[in-house]
Structure formats: C-alpha cells, structure tokens
Amino acid sequence: MVRIEGSRGGSRRIGTFVLLATLMAWLGLGTAAWAQDGLIAEIRVEGNQRVEPETVRSYMVVGAGDSFDAAGIDRSLKALFATGLFADVTMRREGDILLVRVVENPIINRLAFEGNQRVKDEELEPEVQLRPRVVYTRAKVQSDVTRILEIYRRNGRFAASVEPKVIQQPQNRVDLIYEINEGPTTEVRRISFVGNTQFSDSELRGEIQTKESAWYRFLTSDDTYDPDRLSFDRELLRRFYLAEGYADVAILSASADLTPDRHEFFITFTVEEGQRYDFGRIRVKSLLKDLPSTELHQYVKTYPGLTYDADKVEETIQDLIEALGSRGYAFVEIDPRIERHTDTRVIDLTYDISEGPRVYVERINIEGNVRTLDKVIRREFRLAEGDAFSTAKLRRSEQRIRNLDFFETITVNAEEGSSRDQAVINVEVAEKSTGELSFNAGFSTFDGFLGNVLLSERNLLGTGQELSLGFTLSTRRSEIDLSFTDPAFLDREDLAAGFDIFNKSTNLQRESSFDRGELGFALRASYPLAEDLTHAVRYTLRRDRISDIDKDASRIIQEQEGSAVTSLVGQSLTLDRLDSIVNPTEGYTIRVAQDFAGLAGDVQYVRLQVNTAAYHEFAKNWVGNLSVNEGQIFGIFGDDVRIIDRYFLGGSQLRGFGAAGVGPRDRKSDDALGGKSFWTASAELTFPLGLPEELGLLGRVFTDFGATWDTDSTTGVDVRDSALPRGSLGIGLTYISPLGPLKLDFAFPVVKQDFDETQIFGFNFGTRF
C-alpha cells in the first residue's frame, strides 16, 4: 500500500491530476494510450464531404505502418488545422486503426456588401480575401472586416462599422454578407499649431492641404481626416519654412485626437521654427574637366543678402543639371554645401559640381493607368531604357506627361536598379475624366446671347487620340465641327496628324448685313524640330457662301455675293516654353503662321500672323500674363481680299468692344467691312481674393488694346477707317467650380472711335464629365 501524505491543497492537486489522467485515458488521448505497442494498420477518415480521404492523409505526419507516436499524431493534428479546411479535427485509436474525424469549413456560395453607398463594391472586392468558392474561416472574416474599416478610414469615416452575417445554405455552403454602417464623415473641427511665433495659425493653415470643416467645403474632402494627407501636410509645412529662410525648422509632431463621438478630429502640429537666415557668400565649384566655374554662375538663382530659400536652391540645381546635360555632361552630381553662421544668421552656400557615377536607365515602370495605354505615357519620356540617366530629362518627361492632362496626380521617381549603375524609373498616375462637355456663353447689347456646346474625348480608348464634336447654336449662328487628332500617326512618336470637317452658317446681319456659310475640311500634321519647337503644315479646302444680303448693305458686300472655293496651304512654327499648357504660370510661347490661298480654287491671297504670350508668377497665385498678336493679309495676282477673309476685332480678342466692333465701316450702312491688318496687346493679372483657396475664386484686372484697318474695294464708298489704337480697362472674376471654370468680365472702353461698337459684360462657362 502506498501512503500519500500532505496538505489539503496537495491532496486537491493529486486529485485533479488523477481526474485529468482518467479523462485522457477515456478519450484515448493519453500518452500511455498512444505509446502502446503496435503499428498503425490503417488511417480511416470520417466526416469529410468535399476533401478526399487521401488528401487528408497527405497533410498528416504519420501514415500507415508508423507507430502510434503521440508527438507525430499531435503534429498531424496541428497540420490539419493549419490547412484552414477544417473547423474541427479529432483523432483516436481503435485497435490498430487511427480514426480521424473532421468537420469541414463551409464554402462561400455568395459574397455581398450591404449599406455601402460612399464606397462601391468595385473598391471593396479587391481588398477582401474571401470570395465565392473560397473556404470560409472566421479568421479571414475578421481580417476582411479590418481591411474594410481601413478603407473607410482612408475615406474619412472613422465611425464606420462592419457586421459580417453568415447565412447557411445546403451542401455545407454559406452566403457571407458584410453589413456596413458607413456613418458620417469624420471631419476636422480645428487645426492648431504649437511653437509658431513668426507665422500665425491662419497663415500656416493656408499652407497645408487639410482644412477645417466649413459649410462651403461640401464639394471637397480636404476637411475630412486622412492620416496620409496629414503626413503630406508635415512635409508642406517643412517646405514652407525652408522657403522662408528657416533652415533649422523641425516639424516635431502632427497629432490627431478623435472626439468621443468619433465624428470629428482635433489636429495639432508642433513646430520648432529656429532662426531665419539670409544667403551669404555664393560660390560654384566645378571639378569637371574643361568647364570653369565662371561659366556656370549665370544659372545661379540664389544671391547674397536675400532671404534663404530652399526652393531657389533646388531650382538652381535643376538649371545647372539641365545646362550641363546640354553641354554633354550626362553624369554629374551637384551637392549644395551649406555653412551656417548662427551668430550672424547667414548661410554660405557652395554648389560642388563633380562627375557622378555613370548610371543608365534599366527599366521604366508605369502603374495606375487603367484606361491609358502604356505607350501613350512612354512616348512622352525624354529617356528610354538603356539611355544615360538624366535628372533634367526626367523632370522634362514628367512635365510632358502632365501636359497630356489625362491624370489627376502624377508621381515620377527613380531608384537604384539591379546594380549601382542602373536606375529604375517608377511612374504612378491616377487617371481623371478626359471627356469634356463645355458650354460657352456671352452677352452684349450688340450681339445678345450666344451658346456653344463642345463634346470631346481627349484620350480616345486610352490611345491619346482626340475626337471632338462641336455645336454652336444661337439666333445668329449654327455650326457643326468634327475633329480628330492622332498624336502618334503611323505609330511615329514624332508625328501628329488629324482632320477637321465643318459646316458653318453665321448670321452677320447686325455686323455686316449678310449671312455666311462655310462647308469644307482640313488636313493637318505637325512634328518637332527641337524640344520646344514644332512645325505644323495644313491643307484646307472649303466653299464659302455670302448670301441674304440686305438691300441697304454696303456696295462692297453686295459685289461679293455668291460662292467661292478656297484651296489653302499653310504652315506654322511654334516655340513653346510654358511650364504648363493647362494652367501656365511661367514661360512664354511664340507662334508664326503663313497661309497661301491659290492652289486651285477661286481665291488668291497670302496671310501672315504672329501670336505671342508670356506668363510670370510674382507671388503665390499672383500670375501676370502679357500677349501680343498681329497679322496681315493681302491679295495676289490683282485679287482683292474678300470680306470674309479679313480681320474683325472685338469680343474676347478686345474686351470692351462687341464682336466686329472695331475696324473699317461703311458710313452709310454702318456695316463692318473688316481690315487687312490688325494688332492686339493684352496685359492681365490674376490674383487671390483673400478667400479660402478651396472656394476657387480668383480676381483679375486687365487692359486690352488693338486696332484693325485697311480694306479693298473702297471706290465710290465712304468708309470710316482708322489705324489708331482702341483700348479698354476691366476687371474679372474666375470661379474654378467643380463643373468647370466660370469667367465674368466687365470691360470699359477708354480709347475708342465714335463708330466703334462696345460691349461691357461677358461671361463663359465650362464643365467636364
């Protein structure tokens, strides 16, 4: 007899051990049970419906012929659970048979989302792991719930909730439904700054993208909390301070505190401004062979005595890289070496230029383009795979992609490739709608109302081709234009071609007492002569008709009644150095065009025209624009220039004057006769109104000047004509609405002739879809 002595606690522990041992022996799971002599003669699988018995056995560590080893059977049990195929697995020994009973996880029959209005199914489906014909597990459901909530948080809805619902179906199948309560957007109630002494909170709020919630921000999401945007805001603040001379600035933190009701956030930025510096000594040190530093000072945009500006430093580096690249130095490194003098608050700056490692483009990766074909983006690159890598060419490539105006956002960066002398260029884009439905309207006491509708697609089927159909309708005009342009005709990236088909009918009774009709087509092509210089050629064949001439019309017009065919060949040279063709703020463009009519047809003339425009940003959103245009047309082989080929000035060309409101007129009939020469000059300043930027309201002040004069066939007709300039002053308002830009202009003539027609007010409106 064995005697056991000890405390009552000890007796309880021994009793518990005996009970567990007895239970394990009864279940057939005790170590002793598995350790009995004998080998596994058969592994029998029960409870399986879809999974074959042999599949179950294949996942197990032990097999027929192995001993009943407790450790091996335990590993087999874990392996079966790890497959995710089974909700439960049990094993027990029956003689020399190992009995494996499984309960299979169900298969998903249908997956659905309910209650999601703001986030569509197409956005949720790629984010979840589970889908029809996939094995259902609770772990995957919880993972999917977390993913869905993360999507809603990125959309500013932190109060969203997701409840998975499982509906049992026959044959061990289930319908899985995610019931979503989206909740309200989690808005930003207040944005505060700590540590800022040089700039007020309102100034700093204007520099970041996140905004405080307000009633007028119902069309933007900038006032909803987004953690990714908050990280971007930190960088925006840092760049702002660096551009204002605070070279030691540190954005210590950007914290977001959620209110208890989970509906709003309080955001706090903690800033350590440091002190403000000025530029001190500026030097350029070149280690490149045969290139003295003195030749590079002309590209430096940082000057001693001015406030330190990191943006100007970066601009200087980019200009130096571009200049050096044009001189054949493809591999250069420019290191802006800074020496701070905290006592005098001066930064000495040296641009160290040395030959960098030879790096070549290994690969160009493009992501995010759903509709747009890869080749449309690749043909805008000034770099190709295998070329010597150039930062300047990479920047130019990015600008060209932006000029396509196909994408909402564009990110271009380079990283090290498979080796140190290889670079991989990554392009990530987010597409935007390229279809356009635009409406233009104007009003004056002279011309009345005029409406224009343009339906166009600028990225047809993702090929970059442009197709447009325009309609102009009013009591005085009807016009249909069909236009097509292929920017890579015959798959040649350096050749663009297209055509235009048009049928126009214009009531010019008010201006010139006749109606004009045009029916014809045009063929055109263009190709680059240099990076910024383009040559274009065109051929136009049209039939013009002058009809419905008023009985009191000018004799000059009556003599030109009828139809005539014009066969015209033209060319143009365009130098475009604008920073953007969509919304230019810097640079200039010059266009020179010549037309020759007389290649067959009934009309012979030569026309020359020059158009120039320049832009400069004086401060943020303060953009000045100066444009000058002039032209001349003259008949050849003794032909007069017909009235429909002359220049008529007014309207948008010369604000403050009506359409055809300036130029030669018949004194008796008051008909506008048009001029053979013209010029216009316009200066405009666009500026912010001090309102929140997201309202999209900008003010404009402008002045327009111009004149058109000289006409043929004046014998016996009293024509009032003057080459003296006309001019106007005006103010305008631009509203960048979600439906497109709306422009209102009020122009007041300050220099005019008594026979000119004036127009005080005009507006135009556009929208895109």
JSON list of N, CA, C and O in Angstrom, two decimals, residues 367-415:
[
{"chain": "A", "resi": 367, "resn": "GLU", "atom": "N", "xyz": [2.45, 52.52, -63.45]},
{"chain": "A", "resi": 367, "resn": "GLU", "atom": "CA", "xyz": [1.34, 51.95, -62.69]},
{"chain": "A", "resi": 367, "resn": "GLU", "atom": "C", "xyz": [0.22, 52.97, -62.55]},
{"chain": "A", "resi": 367, "resn": "GLU", "atom": "O", "xyz": [0.45, 54.18, -62.59]},
{"chain": "A", "resi": 368, "resn": "GLY", "atom": "N", "xyz": [-0.99, 52.44, -62.35]},
{"chain": "A", "resi": 368, "resn": "GLY", "atom": "CA", "xyz": [-2.14, 53.30, -62.10]},
{"chain": "A", "resi": 368, "resn": "GLY", "atom": "C", "xyz": [-2.93, 53.66, -63.33]},
{"chain": "A", "resi": 368, "resn": "GLY", "atom": "O", "xyz": [-4.04, 54.20, -63.23]},
{"chain": "A", "resi": 369, "resn": "ASN", "atom": "N", "xyz": [-2.39, 53.40, -64.54]},
{"chain": "A", "resi": 369, "resn": "ASN", "atom": "CA", "xyz": [-3.12, 53.73, -65.77]},
{"chain": "A", "resi": 369, "resn": "ASN", "atom": "C", "xyz": [-4.06, 52.60, -66.11]},
{"chain": "A", "resi": 369, "resn": "ASN", "atom": "O", "xyz": [-3.65, 51.52, -66.54]},
{"chain": "A", "resi": 370, "resn": "VAL", "atom": "N", "xyz": [-5.34, 52.83, -65.88]},
{"chain": "A", "resi": 370, "resn": "VAL", "atom": "CA", "xyz": [-6.35, 51.81, -66.15]},
{"chain": "A", "resi": 370, "resn": "VAL", "atom": "C", "xyz": [-6.79, 51.87, -67.61]},
{"chain": "A", "resi": 370, "resn": "VAL", "atom": "O", "xyz": [-6.85, 50.85, -68.30]},
{"chain": "A", "resi": 371, "resn": "ARG", "atom": "N", "xyz": [-7.08, 53.09, -68.10]},
{"chain": "A", "resi": 371, "resn": "ARG", "atom": "CA", "xyz": [-7.53, 53.25, -69.48]},
{"chain": "A", "resi": 371, "resn": "ARG", "atom": "C", "xyz": [-6.38, 53.56, -70.42]},
{"chain": "A", "resi": 371, "resn": "ARG", "atom": "O", "xyz": [-6.32, 53.03, -71.53]},
{"chain": "A", "resi": 372, "resn": "THR", "atom": "N", "xyz": [-5.51, 54.41, -69.99]},
{"chain": "A", "resi": 372, "resn": "THR", "atom": "CA", "xyz": [-4.45, 54.90, -70.87]},
{"chain": "A", "resi": 372, "resn": "THR", "atom": "C", "xyz": [-3.41, 53.83, -71.13]},
{"chain": "A", "resi": 372, "resn": "THR", "atom": "O", "xyz": [-2.89, 53.21, -70.19]},
{"chain": "A", "resi": 373, "resn": "LEU", "atom": "N", "xyz": [-3.10, 53.60, -72.38]},
{"chain": "A", "resi": 373, "resn": "LEU", "atom": "CA", "xyz": [-2.11, 52.60, -72.74]},
{"chain": "A", "resi": 373, "resn": "LEU", "atom": "C", "xyz": [-0.72, 53.04, -72.30]},
{"chain": "A", "resi": 373, "resn": "LEU", "atom": "O", "xyz": [-0.40, 54.24, -72.26]},
{"chain": "A", "resi": 374, "resn": "ASP", "atom": "N", "xyz": [0.13, 52.05, -71.96]},
{"chain": "A", "resi": 374, "resn": "ASP", "atom": "CA", "xyz": [1.50, 52.34, -71.53]},
{"chain": "A", "resi": 374, "resn": "ASP", "atom": "C", "xyz": [2.25, 53.18, -72.57]},
{"chain": "A", "resi": 374, "resn": "ASP", "atom": "O", "xyz": [2.99, 54.11, -72.24]},
{"chain": "A", "resi": 375, "resn": "LYS", "atom": "N", "xyz": [2.04, 52.86, -73.84]},
{"chain": "A", "resi": 375, "resn": "LYS", "atom": "CA", "xyz": [2.84, 53.53, -74.88]},
{"chain": "A", "resi": 375, "resn": "LYS", "atom": "C", "xyz": [2.51, 55.02, -74.97]},
{"chain": "A", "resi": 375, "resn": "LYS", "atom": "O", "xyz": [3.35, 55.81, -75.40]},
{"chain": "A", "resi": 376, "resn": "VAL", "atom": "N", "xyz": [1.29, 55.39, -74.57]},
{"chain": "A", "resi": 376, "resn": "VAL", "atom": "CA", "xyz": [0.92, 56.81, -74.58]},
{"chain": "A", "resi": 376, "resn": "VAL", "atom": "C", "xyz": [1.78, 57.59, -73.59]},
{"chain": "A", "resi": 376, "resn": "VAL", "atom": "O", "xyz": [2.21, 58.72, -73.85]},
{"chain": "A", "resi": 377, "resn": "ILE", "atom": "N", "xyz": [2.06, 56.97, -72.44]},
{"chain": "A", "resi": 377, "resn": "ILE", "atom": "CA", "xyz": [2.90, 57.62, -71.42]},
{"chain": "A", "resi": 377, "resn": "ILE", "atom": "C", "xyz": [4.36, 57.52, -71.81]},
{"chain": "A", "resi": 377, "resn": "ILE", "atom": "O", "xyz": [5.12, 58.49, -71.67]},
{"chain": "A", "resi": 378, "resn": "ARG", "atom": "N", "xyz": [4.77, 56.37, -72.31]},
{"chain": "A", "resi": 378, "resn": "ARG", "atom": "CA", "xyz": [6.19, 56.17, -72.64]},
{"chain": "A", "resi": 378, "resn": "ARG", "atom": "C", "xyz": [6.67, 57.11, -73.74]},
{"chain": "A", "resi": 378, "resn": "ARG", "atom": "O", "xyz": [7.83, 57.54, -73.74]},
{"chain": "A", "resi": 379, "resn": "ARG", "atom": "N", "xyz": [5.80, 57.44, -74.68]},
{"chain": "A", "resi": 379, "resn": "ARG", "atom": "CA", "xyz": [6.27, 58.30, -75.77]},
{"chain": "A", "resi": 379, "resn": "ARG", "atom": "C", "xyz": [6.48, 59.74, -75.32]},
{"chain": "A", "resi": 379, "resn": "ARG", "atom": "O", "xyz": [7.06, 60.54, -76.08]},
{"chain": "A", "resi": 380, "resn": "GLU", "atom": "N", "xyz": [6.03, 60.10, -74.12]},
{"chain": "A", "resi": 380, "resn": "GLU", "atom": "CA", "xyz": [6.30, 61.42, -73.57]},
{"chain": "A", "resi": 380, "resn": "GLU", "atom": "C", "xyz": [7.64, 61.49, -72.85]},
{"chain": "A", "resi": 380, "resn": "GLU", "atom": "O", "xyz": [8.10, 62.57, -72.48]},
{"chain": "A", "resi": 381, "resn": "PHE", "atom": "N", "xyz": [8.27, 60.33, -72.64]},
{"chain": "A", "resi": 381, "resn": "PHE", "atom": "CA", "xyz": [9.54, 60.29, -71.94]},
{"chain": "A", "resi": 381, "resn": "PHE", "atom": "C", "xyz": [10.68, 60.76, -72.85]},
{"chain": "A", "resi": 381, "resn": "PHE", "atom": "O", "xyz": [10.75, 60.39, -74.02]},
{"chain": "A", "resi": 382, "resn": "ARG", "atom": "N", "xyz": [11.55, 61.59, -72.29]},
{"chain": "A", "resi": 382, "resn": "ARG", "atom": "CA", "xyz": [12.76, 62.00, -72.98]},
{"chain": "A", "resi": 382, "resn": "ARG", "atom": "C", "xyz": [13.89, 61.01, -72.71]},
{"chain": "A", "resi": 382, "resn": "ARG", "atom": "O", "xyz": [15.00, 61.19, -73.17]},
{"chain": "A", "resi": 383, "resn": "LEU", "atom": "N", "xyz": [13.58, 59.97, -71.92]},
{"chain": "A", "resi": 383, "resn": "LEU", "atom": "CA", "xyz": [14.52, 58.90, -71.61]},
{"chain": "A", "resi": 383, "resn": "LEU", "atom": "C", "xyz": [13.94, 57.58, -72.09]},
{"chain": "A", "resi": 383, "resn": "LEU", "atom": "O", "xyz": [12.73, 57.38, -72.07]},
{"chain": "A", "resi": 384, "resn": "ALA", "atom": "N", "xyz": [14.81, 56.68, -72.50]},
{"chain": "A", "resi": 384, "resn": "ALA", "atom": "CA", "xyz": [14.41, 55.33, -72.89]},
{"chain": "A", "resi": 384, "resn": "ALA", "atom": "C", "xyz": [15.27, 54.34, -72.13]},
{"chain": "A", "resi": 384, "resn": "ALA", "atom": "O", "xyz": [16.35, 54.68, -71.63]},
{"chain": "A", "resi": 385, "resn": "GLU", "atom": "N", "xyz": [14.80, 53.13, -72.01]},
{"chain": "A", "resi": 385, "resn": "GLU", "atom": "CA", "xyz": [15.56, 52.09, -71.32]},
{"chain": "A", "resi": 385, "resn": "GLU", "atom": "C", "xyz": [16.88, 51.86, -72.05]},
{"chain": "A", "resi": 385, "resn": "GLU", "atom": "O", "xyz": [16.92, 51.64, -73.25]},
{"chain": "A", "resi": 386, "resn": "GLY", "atom": "N", "xyz": [17.97, 51.98, -71.30]},
{"chain": "A", "resi": 386, "resn": "GLY", "atom": "CA", "xyz": [19.32, 51.87, -71.85]},
{"chain": "A", "resi": 386, "resn": "GLY", "atom": "C", "xyz": [20.01, 53.21, -72.01]},
{"chain": "A", "resi": 386, "resn": "GLY", "atom": "O", "xyz": [21.23, 53.26, -72.19]},
{"chain": "A", "resi": 387, "resn": "ASP", "atom": "N", "xyz": [19.24, 54.33, -71.91]},
{"chain": "A", "resi": 387, "resn": "ASP", "atom": "CA", "xyz": [19.84, 55.66, -72.03]},
{"chain": "A", "resi": 387, "resn": "ASP", "atom": "C", "xyz": [20.60, 56.02, -70.76]},
{"chain": "A", "resi": 387, "resn": "ASP", "atom": "O", "xyz": [20.35, 55.47, -69.69]},
{"chain": "A", "resi": 388, "resn": "ALA", "atom": "N", "xyz": [21.50, 56.98, -70.91]},
{"chain": "A", "resi": 388, "resn": "ALA", "atom": "CA", "xyz": [22.16, 57.55, -69.74]},
{"chain": "A", "resi": 388, "resn": "ALA", "atom": "C", "xyz": [21.13, 58.31, -68.93]},
{"chain": "A", "resi": 388, "resn": "ALA", "atom": "O", "xyz": [20.35, 59.11, -69.45]},
{"chain": "A", "resi": 389, "resn": "PHE", "atom": "N", "xyz": [21.10, 58.06, -67.63]},
{"chain": "A", "resi": 389, "resn": "PHE", "atom": "CA", "xyz": [20.11, 58.70, -66.77]},
{"chain": "A", "resi": 389, "resn": "PHE", "atom": "C", "xyz": [20.40, 60.19, -66.64]},
{"chain": "A", "resi": 389, "resn": "PHE", "atom": "O", "xyz": [21.54, 60.62, -66.48]},
{"chain": "A", "resi": 390, "resn": "SER", "atom": "N", "xyz": [19.33, 61.00, -66.72]},
{"chain": "A", "resi": 390, "resn": "SER", "atom": "CA", "xyz": [19.46, 62.45, -66.61]},
{"chain": "A", "resi": 390, "resn": "SER", "atom": "C", "xyz": [18.30, 62.98, -65.79]},
{"chain": "A", "resi": 390, "resn": "SER", "atom": "O", "xyz": [17.13, 62.75, -66.15]},
{"chain": "A", "resi": 391, "resn": "THR", "atom": "N", "xyz": [18.61, 63.66, -64.71]},
{"chain": "A", "resi": 391, "resn": "THR", "atom": "CA", "xyz": [17.57, 64.25, -63.88]},
{"chain": "A", "resi": 391, "resn": "THR", "atom": "C", "xyz": [16.79, 65.30, -64.64]},
{"chain": "A", "resi": 391, "resn": "THR", "atom": "O", "xyz": [15.56, 65.41, -64.51]},
{"chain": "A", "resi": 392, "resn": "ALA", "atom": "N", "xyz": [17.49, 66.09, -65.45]},
{"chain": "A", "resi": 392, "resn": "ALA", "atom": "CA", "xyz": [16.82, 67.14, -66.23]},
{"chain": "A", "resi": 392, "resn": "ALA", "atom": "C", "xyz": [15.83, 66.53, -67.21]},
{"chain": "A", "resi": 392, "resn": "ALA", "atom": "O", "xyz": [14.70, 67.01, -67.36]},
{"chain": "A", "resi": 393, "resn": "LYS", "atom": "N", "xyz": [16.23, 65.47, -67.89]},
{"chain": "A", "resi": 393, "resn": "LYS", "atom": "CA", "xyz": [15.32, 64.81, -68.83]},
{"chain": "A", "resi": 393, "resn": "LYS", "atom": "C", "xyz": [14.17, 64.13, -68.11]},
{"chain": "A", "resi": 393, "resn": "LYS", "atom": "O", "xyz": [13.05, 64.08, -68.63]},
{"chain": "A", "resi": 394, "resn": "LEU", "atom": "N", "xyz": [14.43, 63.64, -66.91]},
{"chain": "A", "resi": 394, "resn": "LEU", "atom": "CA", "xyz": [13.36, 63.03, -66.14]},
{"chain": "A", "resi": 394, "resn": "LEU", "atom": "C", "xyz": [12.32, 64.09, -65.74]},
{"chain": "A", "resi": 394, "resn": "LEU", "atom": "O", "xyz": [11.11, 63.86, -65.82]},
{"chain": "A", "resi": 395, "resn": "ARG", "atom": "N", "xyz": [12.79, 65.26, -65.34]},
{"chain": "A", "resi": 395, "resn": "ARG", "atom": "CA", "xyz": [11.88, 66.35, -64.99]},
{"chain": "A", "resi": 395, "resn": "ARG", "atom": "C", "xyz": [11.09, 66.80, -66.21]},
{"chain": "A", "resi": 395, "resn": "ARG", "atom": "O", "xyz": [9.88, 67.06, -66.13]},
{"chain": "A", "resi": 396, "resn": "ARG", "atom": "N", "xyz": [11.75, 66.90, -67.37]},
{"chain": "A", "resi": 396, "resn": "ARG", "atom": "CA", "xyz": [11.05, 67.28, -68.58]},
{"chain": "A", "resi": 396, "resn": "ARG", "atom": "C", "xyz": [10.01, 66.23, -68.97]},
{"chain": "A", "resi": 396, "resn": "ARG", "atom": "O", "xyz": [8.91, 66.56, -69.42]},
{"chain": "A", "resi": 397, "resn": "SER", "atom": "N", "xyz": [10.34, 64.96, -68.76]},
{"chain": "A", "resi": 397, "resn": "SER", "atom": "CA", "xyz": [9.39, 63.88, -69.05]},
{"chain": "A", "resi": 397, "resn": "SER", "atom": "C", "xyz": [8.15, 64.01, -68.19]},
{"chain": "A", "resi": 397, "resn": "SER", "atom": "O", "xyz": [7.01, 63.85, -68.66]},
{"chain": "A", "resi": 398, "resn": "GLU", "atom": "N", "xyz": [8.35, 64.30, -66.91]},
{"chain": "A", "resi": 398, "resn": "GLU", "atom": "CA", "xyz": [7.22, 64.47, -66.01]},
{"chain": "A", "resi": 398, "resn": "GLU", "atom": "C", "xyz": [6.33, 65.63, -66.45]},
{"chain": "A", "resi": 398, "resn": "GLU", "atom": "O", "xyz": [5.10, 65.54, -66.42]},
{"chain": "A", "resi": 399, "resn": "GLN", "atom": "N", "xyz": [6.96, 66.72, -66.88]},
{"chain": "A", "resi": 399, "resn": "GLN", "atom": "CA", "xyz": [6.19, 67.87, -67.35]},
{"chain": "A", "resi": 399, "resn": "GLN", "atom": "C", "xyz": [5.37, 67.51, -68.59]},
{"chain": "A", "resi": 399, "resn": "GLN", "atom": "O", "xyz": [4.21, 67.90, -68.72]},
{"chain": "A", "resi": 400, "resn": "ARG", "atom": "N", "xyz": [5.96, 66.75, -69.50]},
{"chain": "A", "resi": 400, "resn": "ARG", "atom": "CA", "xyz": [5.24, 66.36, -70.72]},
{"chain": "A", "resi": 400, "resn": "ARG", "atom": "C", "xyz": [4.06, 65.46, -70.39]},
{"chain": "A", "resi": 400, "resn": "ARG", "atom": "O", "xyz": [3.00, 65.56, -71.02]},
{"chain": "A", "resi": 401, "resn": "ILE", "atom": "N", "xyz": [4.21, 64.58, -69.41]},
{"chain": "A", "resi": 401, "resn": "ILE", "atom": "CA", "xyz": [3.10, 63.72, -69.01]},
{"chain": "A", "resi": 401, "resn": "ILE", "atom": "C", "xyz": [1.99, 64.57, -68.40]},
{"chain": "A", "resi": 401, "resn": "ILE", "atom": "O", "xyz": [0.80, 64.33, -68.64]},
{"chain": "A", "resi": 402, "resn": "ARG", "atom": "N", "xyz": [2.37, 65.56, -67.59]},
{"chain": "A", "resi": 402, "resn": "ARG", "atom": "CA", "xyz": [1.36, 66.47, -67.02]},
{"chain": "A", "resi": 402, "resn": "ARG", "atom": "C", "xyz": [0.63, 67.24, -68.11]},
{"chain": "A", "resi": 402, "resn": "ARG", "atom": "O", "xyz": [-0.58, 67.49, -68.01]},
{"chain": "A", "resi": 403, "resn": "ASN", "atom": "N", "xyz": [1.36, 67.62, -69.15]},
{"chain": "A", "resi": 403, "resn": "ASN", "atom": "CA", "xyz": [0.75, 68.39, -70.24]},
{"chain": "A", "resi": 403, "resn": "ASN", "atom": "C", "xyz": [-0.30, 67.59, -71.00]},
{"chain": "A", "resi": 403, "resn": "ASN", "atom": "O", "xyz": [-1.15, 68.17, -71.68]},
{"chain": "A", "resi": 404, "resn": "LEU", "atom": "N", "xyz": [-0.26, 66.26, -70.90]},
{"chain": "A", "resi": 404, "resn": "LEU", "atom": "CA", "xyz": [-1.30, 65.45, -71.52]},
{"chain": "A", "resi": 404, "resn": "LEU", "atom": "C", "xyz": [-2.66, 65.77, -70.92]},
{"chain": "A", "resi": 404, "resn": "LEU", "atom": "O", "xyz": [-3.70, 65.66, -71.57]},
{"chain": "A", "resi": 405, "resn": "ASP", "atom": "N", "xyz": [-2.67, 66.14, -69.64]},
{"chain": "A", "resi": 405, "resn": "ASP", "atom": "CA", "xyz": [-3.90, 66.46, -68.91]},
{"chain": "A", "resi": 405, "resn": "ASP", "atom": "C", "xyz": [-4.84, 65.25, -68.87]},
{"chain": "A", "resi": 405, "resn": "ASP", "atom": "O", "xyz": [-6.06, 65.39, -68.92]},
{"chain": "A", "resi": 406, "resn": "PHE", "atom": "N", "xyz": [-4.25, 64.05, -68.75]},
{"chain": "A", "resi": 406, "resn": "PHE", "atom": "CA", "xyz": [-5.04, 62.84, -68.64]},
{"chain": "A", "resi": 406, "resn": "PHE", "atom": "C", "xyz": [-5.15, 62.36, -67.19]},
{"chain": "A", "resi": 406, "resn": "PHE", "atom": "O", "xyz": [-5.96, 61.49, -66.90]},
{"chain": "A", "resi": 407, "resn": "PHE", "atom": "N", "xyz": [-4.31, 62.93, -66.29]},
{"chain": "A", "resi": 407, "resn": "PHE", "atom": "CA", "xyz": [-4.16, 62.35, -64.97]},
{"chain": "A", "resi": 407, "resn": "PHE", "atom": "C", "xyz": [-4.41, 63.37, -63.86]},
{"chain": "A", "resi": 407, "resn": "PHE", "atom": "O", "xyz": [-4.04, 64.55, -63.99]},
{"chain": "A", "resi": 408, "resn": "GLU", "atom": "N", "xyz": [-5.03, 62.89, -62.79]},
{"chain": "A", "resi": 408, "resn": "GLU", "atom": "CA", "xyz": [-5.29, 63.74, -61.63]},
{"chain": "A", "resi": 408, "resn": "GLU", "atom": "C", "xyz": [-4.00, 63.99, -60.86]},
{"chain": "A", "resi": 408, "resn": "GLU", "atom": "O", "xyz": [-3.70, 65.11, -60.46]},
{"chain": "A", "resi": 409, "resn": "THR", "atom": "N", "xyz": [-3.24, 62.92, -60.63]},
{"chain": "A", "resi": 409, "resn": "THR", "atom": "CA", "xyz": [-1.96, 63.03, -59.94]},
{"chain": "A", "resi": 409, "resn": "THR", "atom": "C", "xyz": [-0.91, 62.23, -60.71]},
{"chain": "A", "resi": 409, "resn": "THR", "atom": "O", "xyz": [-1.22, 61.22, -61.34]},
{"chain": "A", "resi": 410, "resn": "ILE", "atom": "N", "xyz": [0.33, 62.71, -60.62]},
{"chain": "A", "resi": 410, "resn": "ILE", "atom": "CA", "xyz": [1.45, 62.06, -61.30]},
{"chain": "A", "resi": 410, "resn": "ILE", "atom": "C", "xyz": [2.64, 62.06, -60.36]},
{"chain": "A", "resi": 410, "resn": "ILE", "atom": "O", "xyz": [3.01, 63.11, -59.82]},
{"chain": "A", "resi": 411, "resn": "THR", "atom": "N", "xyz": [3.23, 60.88, -60.14]},
{"chain": "A", "resi": 411, "resn": "THR", "atom": "CA", "xyz": [4.43, 60.77, -59.33]},
{"chain": "A", "resi": 411, "resn": "THR", "atom": "C", "xyz": [5.50, 60.05, -60.15]},
{"chain": "A", "resi": 411, "resn": "THR", "atom": "O", "xyz": [5.28, 58.95, -60.64]},
{"chain": "A", "resi": 412, "resn": "VAL", "atom": "N", "xyz": [6.64, 60.71, -60.31]},
{"chain": "A", "resi": 412, "resn": "VAL", "atom": "CA", "xyz": [7.76, 60.13, -61.06]},
{"chain": "A", "resi": 412, "resn": "VAL", "atom": "C", "xyz": [8.99, 60.17, -60.18]},
{"chain": "A", "resi": 412, "resn": "VAL", "atom": "O", "xyz": [9.37, 61.23, -59.68]},
{"chain": "A", "resi": 413, "resn": "ASN", "atom": "N", "xyz": [9.59, 59.02, -59.94]},
{"chain": "A", "resi": 413, "resn": "ASN", "atom": "CA", "xyz": [10.82, 58.98, -59.16]},
{"chain": "A", "resi": 413, "resn": "ASN", "atom": "C", "xyz": [11.73, 57.89, -59.68]},
{"chain": "A", "resi": 413, "resn": "ASN", "atom": "O", "xyz": [11.30, 57.01, -60.44]},
{"chain": "A", "resi": 414, "resn": "ALA", "atom": "N", "xyz": [12.97, 57.97, -59.29]},
{"chain": "A", "resi": 414, "resn": "ALA", "atom": "CA", "xyz": [13.97, 57.00, -59.72]},
{"chain": "A", "resi": 414, "resn": "ALA", "atom": "C", "xyz": [14.58, 56.33, -58.50]},
{"chain": "A", "resi": 414, "resn": "ALA", "atom": "O", "xyz": [14.78, 56.96, -57.45]},
{"chain": "A", "resi": 415, "resn": "GLU", "atom": "N", "xyz": [14.87, 55.06, -58.62]},
{"chain": "A", "resi": 415, "resn": "GLU", "atom": "CA", "xyz": [15.52, 54.32, -57.55]},
{"chain": "A", "resi": 415, "resn": "GLU", "atom": "C", "xyz": [16.58, 53.40, -58.15]},
{"chain": "A", "resi": 415, "resn": "GLU", "atom": "O", "xyz": [16.61, 53.16, -59.37]}
]
